[in-house]
Amino acid sequence: MSKYLVDKFLYTVDRDPDLVERYRTAPRETVEWWEQSRANEVLNCHSGEASTWLRFTDSERSALIDHDHVALFELGAHPFLTLTLFIAMFERDHGPLEYQKAYGARLAHFSMPYPDIAT
């Protein structure tokens, strides 16, 4: 499992308004593009520094493509990163705090201990 890579995806997409919109409207294409072109870049470093081995697992890729925050939580994605990105994408479709409440309600079936979110 590549929790680091999932969190990196959530973090980098959330910080770019164009990528937020792209991920909202074309999730499969955005996830595939990001995995091919951005996954191995070293963040906050000069260009040219990169790794070569990072890839999503099939279940991670599927959860990202499906915008499935419950599956992402089960896989160990950091819930704050998921929530902030998903608010940016979906809050506009709902009334004040409706999206956040629905987000939480979909996670209500989890009990302690929660999935490990350490990277």
Short mmCIF file of C-alpha atoms in Angstrom, two decimals:
data_model
loop_
_atom_site.label_atom_id
_atom_site.label_comp_id
_atom_site.label_asym_id
_atom_site.label_seq_id
_atom_site.Cartn_x
_atom_site.Cartn_y
_atom_site.Cartn_z
CA MET A 1 0.00 0.00 0.00
CA SER A 2 1.23 3.49 -0.84
CA LYS A 3 -0.47 5.72 1.74
CA TYR A 4 2.23 8.33 1.18
CA LEU A 5 1.40 8.52 -2.51
CA VAL A 6 -2.35 8.80 -1.91
CA ASP A 7 -1.76 11.58 0.62
CA LYS A 8 0.62 13.29 -1.80
CA PHE A 9 -2.07 13.16 -4.51
CA LEU A 10 -4.70 14.63 -2.18
CA TYR A 11 -2.30 17.33 -0.96
CA THR A 12 -1.02 18.44 -4.37
CA VAL A 13 -4.39 18.40 -6.12
CA ASP A 14 -6.03 20.37 -3.29
CA ARG A 15 -3.47 23.15 -3.62
CA ASP A 16 -4.09 23.78 -7.32
CA PRO A 17 -7.56 25.15 -8.22
CA ASP A 18 -7.22 23.97 -11.82
CA LEU A 19 -6.40 20.44 -10.68
CA VAL A 20 -9.32 20.48 -8.24
CA GLU A 21 -11.69 21.22 -11.12
CA ARG A 22 -9.99 18.72 -13.38
CA TYR A 23 -10.24 16.00 -10.72
CA ARG A 24 -13.90 16.86 -10.07
CA THR A 25 -14.93 16.60 -13.72
CA ALA A 26 -12.51 13.99 -15.08
CA PRO A 27 -11.29 11.86 -12.17
CA ARG A 28 -9.98 8.88 -14.15
CA GLU A 29 -8.00 11.03 -16.54
CA THR A 30 -6.66 13.20 -13.71
CA VAL A 31 -5.56 10.25 -11.56
CA GLU A 32 -3.89 8.54 -14.53
CA TRP A 33 -2.17 11.77 -15.64
CA TRP A 34 -1.01 12.58 -12.10
CA GLU A 35 0.33 9.07 -11.53
CA GLN A 36 2.28 9.21 -14.80
CA SER A 37 3.61 12.77 -14.57
CA ARG A 38 3.59 13.91 -10.94
CA ALA A 39 3.72 10.90 -8.61
CA ASN A 40 7.49 10.60 -8.65
CA GLU A 41 8.34 14.30 -8.36
CA VAL A 42 10.00 15.30 -5.12
CA LEU A 43 7.87 18.03 -3.51
CA ASN A 44 9.35 21.41 -2.60
CA CYS A 45 12.59 20.67 -4.38
CA HIS A 46 14.21 22.03 -7.52
CA SER A 47 13.07 20.39 -10.73
CA GLY A 48 14.84 17.30 -11.91
CA GLU A 49 14.70 15.45 -8.59
CA ALA A 50 12.44 12.41 -8.88
CA SER A 51 12.02 8.82 -7.88
CA THR A 52 10.97 6.12 -10.29
CA TRP A 53 9.05 3.48 -8.37
CA LEU A 54 5.94 5.08 -6.86
CA ARG A 55 2.58 3.78 -8.10
CA PHE A 56 -0.93 3.50 -6.72
CA THR A 57 -2.29 0.06 -5.91
CA ASP A 58 -5.36 -0.94 -7.91
CA SER A 59 -7.61 -0.32 -4.90
CA GLU A 60 -6.11 3.13 -4.26
CA ARG A 61 -6.45 4.10 -7.91
CA SER A 62 -10.06 2.90 -7.97
CA ALA A 63 -10.98 4.78 -4.76
CA LEU A 64 -9.42 7.98 -6.12
CA ILE A 65 -11.19 7.63 -9.47
CA ASP A 66 -14.51 6.95 -7.73
CA HIS A 67 -14.09 9.88 -5.29
CA ASP A 68 -14.70 7.27 -2.57
CA HIS A 69 -13.60 8.90 0.67
CA VAL A 70 -14.79 5.92 2.73
CA ALA A 71 -12.55 3.52 0.79
CA LEU A 72 -9.68 6.02 1.00
CA PHE A 73 -10.12 6.17 4.80
CA GLU A 74 -10.11 2.36 4.97
CA LEU A 75 -6.90 2.35 2.95
CA GLY A 76 -5.25 4.78 5.39
CA ALA A 77 -5.51 8.09 3.54
CA HIS A 78 -5.36 11.00 5.95
CA PRO A 79 -8.97 12.11 6.54
CA PHE A 80 -8.09 15.80 6.77
CA LEU A 81 -6.50 15.73 3.32
CA THR A 82 -9.49 13.91 1.87
CA LEU A 83 -12.00 16.20 3.57
CA THR A 84 -10.38 19.46 2.48
CA LEU A 85 -10.09 18.35 -1.15
CA PHE A 86 -13.61 16.94 -1.25
CA ILE A 87 -15.02 20.13 0.29
CA ALA A 88 -13.31 22.08 -2.49
CA MET A 89 -14.90 19.81 -5.08
CA PHE A 90 -18.38 19.15 -3.70
CA GLU A 91 -19.43 21.71 -1.07
CA ARG A 92 -20.78 24.01 -3.80
CA ASP A 93 -23.43 21.38 -4.60
CA HIS A 94 -24.84 21.45 -1.05
CA GLY A 95 -26.09 23.87 1.59
CA PRO A 96 -23.87 25.13 4.43
CA LEU A 97 -22.18 22.20 6.19
CA GLU A 98 -24.41 19.64 4.43
CA TYR A 99 -21.47 18.07 2.62
CA GLN A 100 -19.32 17.90 5.76
CA LYS A 101 -22.14 16.24 7.71
CA ALA A 102 -22.77 13.72 4.93
CA TYR A 103 -19.03 13.03 4.73
CA GLY A 104 -18.95 12.27 8.46
CA ALA A 105 -22.12 10.19 8.34
CA ARG A 106 -20.60 7.91 5.71
CA LEU A 107 -17.70 7.25 8.11
CA ALA A 108 -19.91 6.70 11.17
CA HIS A 109 -19.74 2.91 10.94
CA PHE A 110 -16.03 2.94 11.82
CA SER A 111 -15.08 2.27 15.42
CA MET A 112 -11.83 2.49 17.30
CA PRO A 113 -9.18 1.70 16.43
CA TYR A 114 -9.43 3.63 13.18
CA PRO A 115 -7.35 2.64 10.16
CA ASP A 116 -3.70 3.57 10.54
CA ILE A 117 -2.97 6.85 8.72
CA ALA A 118 0.77 6.93 9.44
CA THR A 119 2.95 7.16 6.37
#
